[in-house]
Tab-separated table of C-alpha atoms and ligand atoms in Angstrom:
chain	number	residue	atom	x	y	z
A	1	MET	CA	0.278	0.373	0.416
A	2	THR	CA	1.432	3.145	-0.490
A	3	ASP	CA	0.707	6.399	1.685
A	4	LEU	CA	-0.286	9.142	0.353
A	5	ALA	CA	0.308	11.754	2.752
A	6	ALA	CA	4.260	10.432	1.823
A	7	VAL	CA	3.779	10.445	-1.939
A	8	LYS	CA	2.286	14.934	-1.259
A	9	ALA	CA	5.038	15.321	0.883
A	10	ALA	CA	7.640	14.297	-1.631
A	11	LEU	CA	6.190	16.624	-4.017
A	12	LYS	CA	6.066	19.441	-2.437
A	13	THR	CA	9.611	18.963	-1.694
A	14	GLN	CA	10.363	18.723	-5.166
A	15	ALA	CA	12.734	21.357	-6.989
A	16	ILE	CA	12.854	21.729	-10.548
A	17	GLU	CA	16.144	23.609	-12.213
A	18	THR	CA	14.417	25.538	-14.979
A	19	PRO	CA	17.600	27.220	-17.551
A	20	SER	CA	18.057	30.774	-18.667
A	21	TRP	CA	18.353	29.969	-22.341
A	22	ALA	CA	14.728	28.770	-22.406
A	23	TYR	CA	13.585	31.853	-21.358
A	24	GLY	CA	15.576	33.596	-24.830
A	25	ASN	CA	14.920	33.144	-28.938
A	26	SER	CA	15.719	29.658	-29.766
A	27	GLY	CA	15.514	27.872	-32.947
A	28	THR	CA	17.677	25.375	-35.584
A	29	ARG	CA	20.245	26.099	-37.851
A	30	PHE	CA	17.349	26.782	-40.902
A	31	LYS	CA	15.718	30.006	-38.595
A	32	VAL	CA	14.927	31.240	-34.972
A	33	PHE	CA	11.983	32.701	-34.769
A	34	ALA	CA	11.215	35.539	-32.296
A	35	GLN	CA	8.320	35.878	-29.880
A	36	PRO	CA	7.197	38.813	-28.749
A	37	GLY	CA	8.242	39.617	-25.052
A	38	VAL	CA	11.342	37.645	-24.585
A	39	PRO	CA	13.655	39.043	-22.283
A	40	ARG	CA	16.480	40.934	-23.109
A	41	THR	CA	19.129	40.880	-20.753
A	42	PRO	CA	20.251	37.675	-17.774
A	43	GLU	CA	17.975	39.486	-14.902
A	44	GLU	CA	14.602	39.530	-17.364
A	45	LYS	CA	15.229	36.293	-17.772
A	46	LEU	CA	15.377	35.866	-14.256
A	47	ASP	CA	11.777	37.897	-13.794
A	48	ASP	CA	10.364	34.615	-16.092
A	49	ALA	CA	11.268	32.343	-13.837
A	50	ALA	CA	10.152	33.944	-11.708
A	51	ARG	CA	6.612	33.499	-13.047
A	52	VAL	CA	7.234	29.448	-13.836
A	53	HIS	CA	8.247	29.683	-10.063
A	54	ALA	CA	5.140	31.552	-8.693
A	55	HIS	CA	2.607	28.938	-10.390
A	56	THR	CA	4.420	25.657	-9.999
A	57	GLY	CA	5.777	26.187	-6.437
A	58	ALA	CA	8.178	23.599	-7.630
A	59	ALA	CA	10.971	25.986	-10.160
A	60	PRO	CA	13.366	27.823	-7.290
A	61	SER	CA	16.497	27.969	-9.366
A	62	VAL	CA	18.187	29.137	-12.578
A	63	ALA	CA	21.089	27.766	-14.343
A	64	LEU	CA	23.219	30.462	-16.162
A	65	HIS	CA	24.920	30.051	-18.980
A	66	ILE	CA	28.624	31.493	-19.459
A	67	PRO	CA	28.615	33.939	-21.307
A	68	TRP	CA	24.863	34.166	-22.395
A	69	ASP	CA	24.670	35.726	-18.888
A	70	THR	CA	26.884	37.353	-18.358
A	71	VAL	CA	26.681	40.736	-15.991
A	72	ASP	CA	29.273	43.039	-14.995
A	73	ASP	CA	28.088	41.893	-11.323
A	74	TYR	CA	27.018	38.378	-10.373
A	75	ALA	CA	26.555	39.614	-6.508
A	76	ALA	CA	23.627	42.385	-7.598
A	77	LEU	CA	22.185	38.907	-10.082
A	78	ALA	CA	22.085	36.809	-7.539
A	79	ALA	CA	20.743	39.571	-4.637
A	80	HIS	CA	18.052	40.061	-7.692
A	81	ALA	CA	17.228	36.183	-7.827
A	82	GLU	CA	16.794	36.351	-4.357
A	83	LYS	CA	14.131	39.677	-4.287
A	84	LEU	CA	12.192	37.194	-6.707
A	85	GLY	CA	11.977	34.618	-4.401
A	86	LEU	CA	14.669	32.542	-6.679
A	87	ARG	CA	18.264	31.436	-6.578
A	88	ILE	CA	20.856	31.055	-8.895
A	89	GLY	CA	21.869	27.416	-10.013
A	90	ALA	CA	24.163	25.531	-12.536
A	91	ILE	CA	26.831	27.710	-13.689
A	92	ASN	CA	26.806	26.228	-17.503
A	93	SER	CA	30.129	26.378	-18.980
A	94	ASN	CA	30.472	27.486	-22.855
A	95	VAL	CA	33.418	26.309	-24.461
A	96	PHE	CA	31.845	25.368	-27.607
A	97	GLN	CA	31.730	29.236	-29.721
A	98	ASP	CA	34.896	30.227	-30.257
A	99	ASP	CA	36.518	30.390	-33.218
A	100	ASP	CA	39.738	29.129	-31.399
A	101	TYR	CA	37.989	25.967	-30.643
A	102	LYS	CA	37.034	24.716	-33.703
A	103	LEU	CA	39.943	21.923	-33.212
A	104	GLY	CA	38.453	21.596	-29.413
A	105	SER	CA	38.917	23.361	-26.169
A	106	VAL	CA	40.316	21.379	-23.302
A	107	THR	CA	41.402	18.499	-25.550
A	108	ASN	CA	42.844	21.439	-28.507
A	109	PRO	CA	46.066	19.972	-29.789
A	110	ASP	CA	47.167	23.603	-28.693
A	111	PRO	CA	48.435	24.317	-24.907
A	112	GLN	CA	47.542	28.323	-25.743
A	113	VAL	CA	43.911	27.779	-26.352
A	114	ARG	CA	44.147	24.871	-23.581
A	115	ARG	CA	44.784	26.856	-21.734
A	116	LYS	CA	41.648	29.850	-22.506
A	117	ALA	CA	39.162	26.924	-22.337
A	118	LEU	CA	40.357	25.867	-18.738
A	119	GLY	CA	40.586	30.195	-18.349
A	120	HIS	CA	36.725	30.094	-18.946
A	121	LEU	CA	36.475	27.299	-16.765
A	122	LEU	CA	37.923	28.667	-13.410
A	123	GLU	CA	36.772	31.659	-14.632
A	124	CYS	CA	32.807	29.755	-13.891
A	125	VAL	CA	34.182	29.069	-10.866
A	126	ASP	CA	34.228	32.255	-9.771
A	127	ILE	CA	30.930	33.161	-10.527
A	128	MET	CA	29.796	30.431	-9.092
A	129	ASP	CA	31.260	32.150	-5.772
A	130	ALA	CA	29.798	35.150	-6.140
A	131	THR	CA	26.582	33.502	-6.715
A	132	GLY	CA	26.260	30.938	-4.666
A	133	SER	CA	26.025	28.385	-7.670
A	134	ARG	CA	26.624	24.807	-5.854
A	135	ASP	CA	27.367	23.377	-9.349
A	136	LEU	CA	29.420	23.392	-12.478
A	137	LYS	CA	27.998	21.795	-15.391
A	138	LEU	CA	30.640	21.198	-17.748
A	139	TRP	CA	30.223	20.278	-21.892
A	140	PHE	CA	32.538	19.631	-24.101
A	141	SER	CA	31.693	19.600	-27.431
A	142	ASP	CA	35.495	18.802	-27.866
A	143	GLY	CA	35.864	16.070	-30.868
A	144	THR	CA	37.297	14.859	-34.345
A	145	ASN	CA	35.037	14.115	-37.571
A	146	TYR	CA	37.566	12.376	-39.105
A	147	PRO	CA	39.355	9.349	-38.547
A	148	GLY	CA	43.571	10.079	-37.953
A	149	GLN	CA	42.716	13.668	-37.593
A	150	GLY	CA	43.001	13.452	-33.537
A	151	ASP	CA	44.394	11.280	-31.147
A	152	ILE	CA	42.169	10.028	-29.190
A	153	ARG	CA	43.996	9.209	-26.314
A	154	ALA	CA	45.590	12.552	-25.799
A	155	ARG	CA	42.854	14.209	-26.479
A	156	GLN	CA	41.779	11.951	-22.784
A	157	ASP	CA	44.842	12.617	-21.360
A	158	ARG	CA	44.834	16.421	-21.693
A	159	LEU	CA	40.521	16.501	-20.743
A	160	ALA	CA	42.080	14.496	-17.489
A	161	GLU	CA	44.202	17.119	-17.058
A	162	ALA	CA	42.301	20.026	-17.526
A	163	LEU	CA	39.398	18.239	-15.274
A	164	ALA	CA	41.568	17.885	-12.477
A	165	ALA	CA	42.515	21.407	-12.556
A	166	VAL	CA	38.578	22.440	-12.616
A	167	HIS	CA	38.367	19.889	-9.360
A	168	ASP	CA	41.194	21.487	-8.071
A	169	ARG	CA	39.600	25.127	-8.184
A	170	LEU	CA	36.129	24.214	-6.592
A	171	GLY	CA	35.519	24.278	-3.533
A	172	ASP	CA	33.974	22.800	-0.182
A	173	ASP	CA	30.388	22.916	-1.445
A	174	GLN	CA	30.370	23.120	-4.986
A	175	ARG	CA	30.703	20.487	-7.360
A	176	MET	CA	31.633	19.962	-11.390
A	177	LEU	CA	28.852	18.001	-13.101
A	178	LEU	CA	30.537	16.088	-16.695
A	179	GLU	CA	27.948	16.096	-19.135
A	180	TYR	CA	28.223	13.225	-21.673
A	181	LYS	CA	26.801	13.416	-25.150
A	182	LEU	CA	27.054	10.499	-28.014
A	183	PHE	CA	27.944	13.032	-30.939
A	184	GLU	CA	27.505	16.390	-32.280
A	185	PRO	CA	29.174	18.830	-33.209
A	186	ALA	CA	31.881	16.467	-33.647
A	187	PHE	CA	30.652	13.288	-36.075
A	188	TYR	CA	33.620	11.198	-35.459
A	189	THR	CA	34.986	10.931	-32.063
A	190	THR	CA	33.509	12.643	-29.266
A	191	ASP	CA	35.732	13.379	-26.243
A	192	VAL	CA	33.121	12.183	-23.741
A	193	PRO	CA	30.246	10.530	-26.324
A	194	ASP	CA	28.820	8.175	-22.768
A	195	TRP	CA	28.398	7.831	-19.475
A	196	GLY	CA	31.600	5.554	-19.264
A	197	THR	CA	33.392	8.216	-19.968
A	198	ALA	CA	32.226	10.510	-17.921
A	199	TYR	CA	32.015	8.143	-15.118
A	200	ALA	CA	36.135	7.026	-15.920
A	201	HIS	CA	37.170	10.616	-15.526
A	202	CYS	CA	34.720	11.690	-12.437
A	203	LEU	CA	36.025	8.838	-10.273
A	204	LYS	CA	39.246	9.527	-11.013
A	205	LEU	CA	39.018	13.188	-10.440
A	206	GLY	CA	37.277	12.210	-6.588
A	207	GLU	CA	33.844	12.892	-4.501
A	208	LYS	CA	33.182	16.537	-6.160
A	209	ALA	CA	33.101	14.758	-9.442
A	210	GLN	CA	29.166	13.876	-10.754
A	211	VAL	CA	28.124	12.723	-13.855
A	212	VAL	CA	25.283	14.728	-15.485
A	213	VAL	CA	22.432	12.925	-17.699
A	214	ASP	CA	21.337	15.083	-20.172
A	215	THR	CA	18.362	13.304	-21.570
A	216	GLY	CA	18.430	13.833	-25.069
A	217	HIS	CA	22.517	12.557	-25.719
A	218	HIS	CA	22.050	8.593	-25.354
A	219	ALA	CA	21.665	6.946	-29.254
A	220	PRO	CA	18.109	5.815	-30.018
A	221	GLY	CA	17.528	2.415	-27.883
A	222	THR	CA	19.326	3.344	-25.277
A	223	ASN	CA	18.149	2.588	-21.460
A	224	ILE	CA	18.469	5.089	-20.135
A	225	GLU	CA	16.907	4.616	-16.808
A	226	PHE	CA	19.413	1.170	-16.513
A	227	ILE	CA	22.535	4.740	-16.942
A	228	VAL	CA	20.711	5.960	-14.057
A	229	ALA	CA	20.502	2.809	-11.979
A	230	VAL	CA	23.496	2.056	-11.908
A	231	LEU	CA	25.038	5.867	-11.534
A	232	LEU	CA	23.054	5.950	-8.788
A	233	ARG	CA	24.388	2.660	-7.283
A	234	GLU	CA	28.440	4.530	-7.618
A	235	GLY	CA	26.774	7.574	-5.828
A	236	LYS	CA	27.466	9.935	-8.889
A	237	LEU	CA	24.811	10.763	-10.198
A	238	GLY	CA	24.372	14.050	-10.266
A	239	GLY	CA	21.992	15.986	-12.038
A	240	PHE	CA	19.755	14.751	-15.159
A	241	ASP	CA	19.499	17.940	-18.380
A	242	PHE	CA	15.868	17.119	-18.497
A	243	ASN	CA	14.330	16.885	-22.355
A	244	SER	CA	12.688	15.212	-25.025
A	245	ARG	CA	13.716	13.968	-28.577
A	246	PHE	CA	12.186	12.085	-30.936
A	247	TYR	CA	15.436	11.747	-33.552
A	248	ALA	CA	18.969	13.057	-31.976
A	249	ASP	CA	19.478	16.041	-29.037
A	250	ASP	CA	15.860	17.643	-30.517
A	251	ASP	CA	16.075	19.347	-26.508
A	252	LEU	CA	11.949	19.128	-27.248
A	253	MET	CA	9.538	19.354	-23.840
A	254	VAL	CA	10.755	16.873	-21.518
A	255	GLY	CA	7.887	14.212	-20.687
A	256	ALA	CA	6.830	15.550	-24.186
A	257	ALA	CA	8.254	12.357	-26.878
A	258	ASP	CA	7.936	9.194	-24.431
A	259	PRO	CA	6.329	10.485	-20.921
A	260	PHE	CA	6.872	5.484	-19.897
A	261	GLN	CA	10.437	6.764	-19.832
A	262	LEU	CA	10.517	9.835	-18.202
A	263	TYR	CA	8.719	7.646	-15.280
A	264	ARG	CA	10.574	4.837	-15.137
A	265	ILE	CA	14.110	7.292	-15.099
A	266	MET	CA	12.361	8.700	-12.519
A	267	TYR	CA	11.437	4.954	-10.478
A	268	GLU	CA	15.042	4.172	-10.526
A	269	VAL	CA	15.884	7.466	-9.222
A	270	VAL	CA	12.991	6.725	-6.874
A	271	ARG	CA	14.138	3.534	-5.127
A	272	GLY	CA	17.801	4.284	-5.441
A	273	GLY	CA	17.511	6.692	-3.320
A	274	GLY	CA	18.100	10.214	-5.753
A	275	PHE	CA	15.221	12.168	-4.465
A	276	THR	CA	17.051	13.903	-2.249
A	277	PRO	CA	18.465	17.753	-3.349
A	278	GLY	CA	21.982	15.318	-4.110
A	279	VAL	CA	20.420	15.375	-7.863
A	280	ALA	CA	19.696	18.366	-9.317
A	281	PHE	CA	16.671	18.239	-11.493
A	282	MET	CA	17.723	20.434	-14.752
A	283	LEU	CA	16.029	21.013	-17.650
A	284	ASP	CA	17.833	21.408	-20.916
A	285	GLN	CA	15.464	23.252	-23.536
A	286	CYS	CA	14.618	24.812	-26.330
A	287	HIS	CA	11.240	26.184	-27.043
A	288	ASN	CA	11.559	27.223	-30.869
A	289	ILE	CA	7.921	27.068	-31.663
A	290	GLU	CA	5.884	27.006	-28.591
A	291	ALA	CA	5.234	29.985	-26.021
A	292	LYS	CA	8.184	29.992	-23.693
A	293	ILE	CA	7.280	30.645	-20.360
A	294	PRO	CA	4.123	28.260	-20.550
A	295	ALA	CA	6.075	25.466	-21.677
A	296	ILE	CA	8.397	26.109	-19.161
A	297	ILE	CA	5.376	25.667	-16.661
A	298	ARG	CA	4.025	22.994	-18.976
A	299	SER	CA	7.996	21.009	-18.437
A	300	VAL	CA	8.115	21.746	-14.569
A	301	MET	CA	4.037	19.945	-15.068
A	302	ASN	CA	5.671	17.091	-16.729
A	303	VAL	CA	8.280	16.351	-14.743
A	304	GLN	CA	6.087	16.527	-11.426
A	305	GLU	CA	3.775	13.873	-12.821
A	306	ALA	CA	6.593	11.266	-13.878
A	307	THR	CA	7.345	11.818	-10.382
A	308	ALA	CA	4.289	11.474	-8.673
A	309	LYS	CA	3.614	8.189	-10.923
A	310	ALA	CA	7.012	7.193	-9.577
A	311	LEU	CA	6.483	7.905	-6.031
A	312	LEU	CA	2.604	5.843	-5.872
A	313	VAL	CA	4.931	2.714	-7.512
A	314	ASP	CA	3.437	0.066	-4.735
A	315	HIS	CA	7.013	-1.219	-3.765
A	316	GLU	CA	6.465	-4.086	-1.309
A	317	ALA	CA	3.633	-5.336	-3.884
A	318	LEU	CA	6.663	-5.526	-6.353
A	319	ALA	CA	9.333	-6.195	-3.998
A	320	ALA	CA	6.786	-9.691	-3.827
A	321	ALA	CA	6.208	-10.562	-7.354
A	322	GLN	CA	9.926	-9.540	-8.141
A	323	ALA	CA	11.107	-12.236	-5.522
A	324	ALA	CA	8.118	-14.535	-6.657
A	325	GLY	CA	9.495	-14.481	-10.419
A	326	ASP	CA	5.850	-13.619	-10.878
A	327	VAL	CA	6.662	-11.312	-13.882
A	328	LEU	CA	3.456	-10.166	-15.141
A	329	GLU	CA	1.761	-9.383	-11.441
A	330	ALA	CA	5.901	-7.559	-11.723
A	331	ASN	CA	5.424	-5.600	-14.778
A	332	ALA	CA	1.281	-5.344	-13.425
A	333	VAL	CA	2.184	-3.414	-10.416
A	334	PHE	CA	4.779	-0.866	-11.753
A	335	MET	CA	2.005	-0.316	-15.029
A	336	ASP	CA	-0.807	0.462	-12.157
A	337	ALA	CA	1.486	3.106	-10.842
A	338	TYR	CA	1.654	4.433	-14.253
A	339	SER	CA	-1.187	4.387	-15.425
A	340	THR	CA	-2.498	6.364	-12.448
A	341	ASP	CA	-4.187	9.997	-13.596
A	342	VAL	CA	-2.190	11.803	-10.821
A	343	ARG	CA	-3.452	15.181	-12.175
A	344	PRO	CA	-5.699	15.296	-9.643
A	345	LEU	CA	-3.268	14.425	-6.152
A	346	LEU	CA	-1.157	17.366	-8.070
A	347	ALA	CA	-3.658	19.621	-8.151
A	348	GLN	CA	-4.762	19.162	-4.306
A	349	VAL	CA	-1.010	19.141	-3.936
A	350	ARG	CA	-0.830	23.108	-5.555
A	351	GLU	CA	-4.136	23.525	-3.706
A	352	GLU	CA	-2.376	22.750	-0.545
A	353	GLN	CA	0.702	24.779	-1.326
A	354	GLY	CA	-1.856	27.649	-2.064
A	355	LEU	CA	-1.203	27.727	-5.470
A	356	ASP	CA	-3.045	27.512	-8.265
A	357	PRO	CA	-4.205	23.569	-8.995
A	358	ASP	CA	-4.088	24.246	-13.734
A	359	PRO	CA	-0.157	26.726	-12.749
A	360	VAL	CA	-0.184	27.354	-16.956
A	361	ALA	CA	-3.690	28.500	-16.635
A	362	ALA	CA	-3.587	30.392	-13.666
A	363	TYR	CA	-0.210	32.246	-16.048
A	364	ARG	CA	-2.546	32.951	-18.816
A	365	ALA	CA	-5.162	34.548	-16.423
A	366	SER	CA	-2.008	36.511	-15.287
A	367	GLY	CA	-1.328	39.482	-18.123
A	368	TRP	CA	1.998	39.258	-17.518
A	369	GLN	CA	2.753	38.008	-21.587
A	370	GLU	CA	1.019	40.353	-22.355
A	371	ARG	CA	2.567	43.052	-20.326
A	372	ILE	CA	6.134	41.807	-21.196
A	373	ALA	CA	5.135	42.109	-24.718
A	374	ALA	CA	4.133	45.795	-24.507
A	375	GLU	CA	6.974	47.131	-22.785
A	376	ARG	CA	9.947	45.172	-23.479
A	377	VAL	CA	10.335	46.468	-26.600
A	378	GLY	CA	13.938	47.458	-28.262
A	379	GLY	CA	16.822	46.251	-26.599
A	380	ARG	CA	18.487	42.454	-28.169
A	381	GLN	CA	16.489	39.684	-27.167
A	382	ALA	CA	18.088	37.144	-25.721
A	383	GLY	CA	18.469	34.061	-27.606
A	384	TRP	CA	20.378	30.871	-27.599
A	385	GLY	CA	24.586	31.190	-27.870
A	386	ALA	CA	24.237	35.289	-28.369
B	1	PSV	C1	25.029	20.456	-25.155
B	1	PSV	O1	23.668	19.744	-26.161
B	1	PSV	C2	24.101	20.940	-23.907
B	1	PSV	O2	23.090	19.925	-23.714
B	1	PSV	C3	24.676	20.930	-23.152
B	1	PSV	O3	23.932	20.712	-21.560
B	1	PSV	C4	25.089	22.648	-22.949
B	1	PSV	O4	25.593	23.330	-21.229
B	1	PSV	C5	23.374	22.845	-23.527
B	1	PSV	O5	23.033	21.779	-24.382
B	1	PSV	C6	22.764	24.312	-24.261
B	1	PSV	O6	22.328	24.898	-24.491
B	2	MN	MN1	22.708	19.541	-21.500
C-alpha cells in the first residue's frame, strides 16, 4: 500500500531547475522564430523564471550559461534572483562558441587554446563563488570529424588534466557535473560521448565530480533508466538535463515525446535513493515554436507527473512479485502506477501549497505575457548562443 500523505509530502519538496536559455529565442540552424516579450537581459530571464516558480511552486532555481548570461556584477544578479524568491542554479560553461575551439577546447592540440578554455572554466567557478551556485556543469563539444584527425588517447589525457585543475579549484560545497553526449557537433569521435567515459573521469577526479545525464544525449533505444540506476548505485549521479527527443538532441519539452521513459527514469531515481537535493533535476530545453513560459511551466508539470507516478509504485507488492518470480504481476504493479491519473493528486498538492491547481491557466490569466510583450520593446532579445 502506498502512503498518499508521504507521496504528497515528497512532491512538495521537489525542485526543478529551469535554464536561462529556455526563456530566450532559439531555433534550429534553419530559422530562429523570434517571439514578442522575450527577455533582453539575464535579469529579465530571471523575471520570467520567477513566474514559472510562482505558478508551480517547484522551480526555485535558474541555471545560467556563460557567456550568454554575462553581467558586470554577479552578486547583484544573485541578489535580483533572491528578491524574486529564486536562487542561481548550475553555472553552465561554454567552450564551444569561439573560433579558437574549432579543433577542441580543453582537448585542443594547441596548449594556448587549452589554457584559454581552462581559464573560462575557472572563471565559471569564480561566478559560482559570486552567485552562491553549487554546481558547475561541463559540456564539451570536443571531438573529431574524421578518422586519424586527432589522437583519441592524447585527447583523453588533456581532458583529464583540465578536469583535475577545475576539481582542485572547487570549494567544499561546490561540485562539477560532467555531461556526455553521443555526437554533435563532432561526428566521428566525441571526447565525452557516454556515461562510461564521464564516469571514469569522475571516479578518478574525486567526490566533487559527478555525472549529469542529459536525456537527449543518447543513441535511440538506449536504456537511460539503467544508466541512472548504475550511476546512483555508484554514488555518481549528479543530476539531469531533462528534455525529450524523437531523433537526436531535439531539446523538446521533457515528457512530451516519451512520458513512459520519463516515468521509468524517475522510478529508478526514487528506487535508488536519488530523490534528494544531491540529484539536480534541471531542464535543458529550447522552445522554438511554442510560447516559452507556459512551455516551461508544462515541462515542470511533466516532471512532477512522472515523479508522482514513480512515488506511487507499491514497492512492497513489486518486491514480492519480483521475489516470487511473478513476471506478469511485477509488470502489472509497475504499470499500475504509470497508468494512474496523477493530475488530481498534483492539483490537490498545489492547492495545499496555496497555488492555483492549474499553473498554465493561472499563467495565462495573470496578464504577464501581455505585459512583457508590451514593455519589452527595443533592445536585443536574448537567444541561444547570444
Ligand atoms: C549540449 O548539447 C547541451 O546539452 C549542454 O548542456 C549545453 O550547455 C546546452 O546543451 C546548451 O543548450
Ligand atoms: Mn544539456
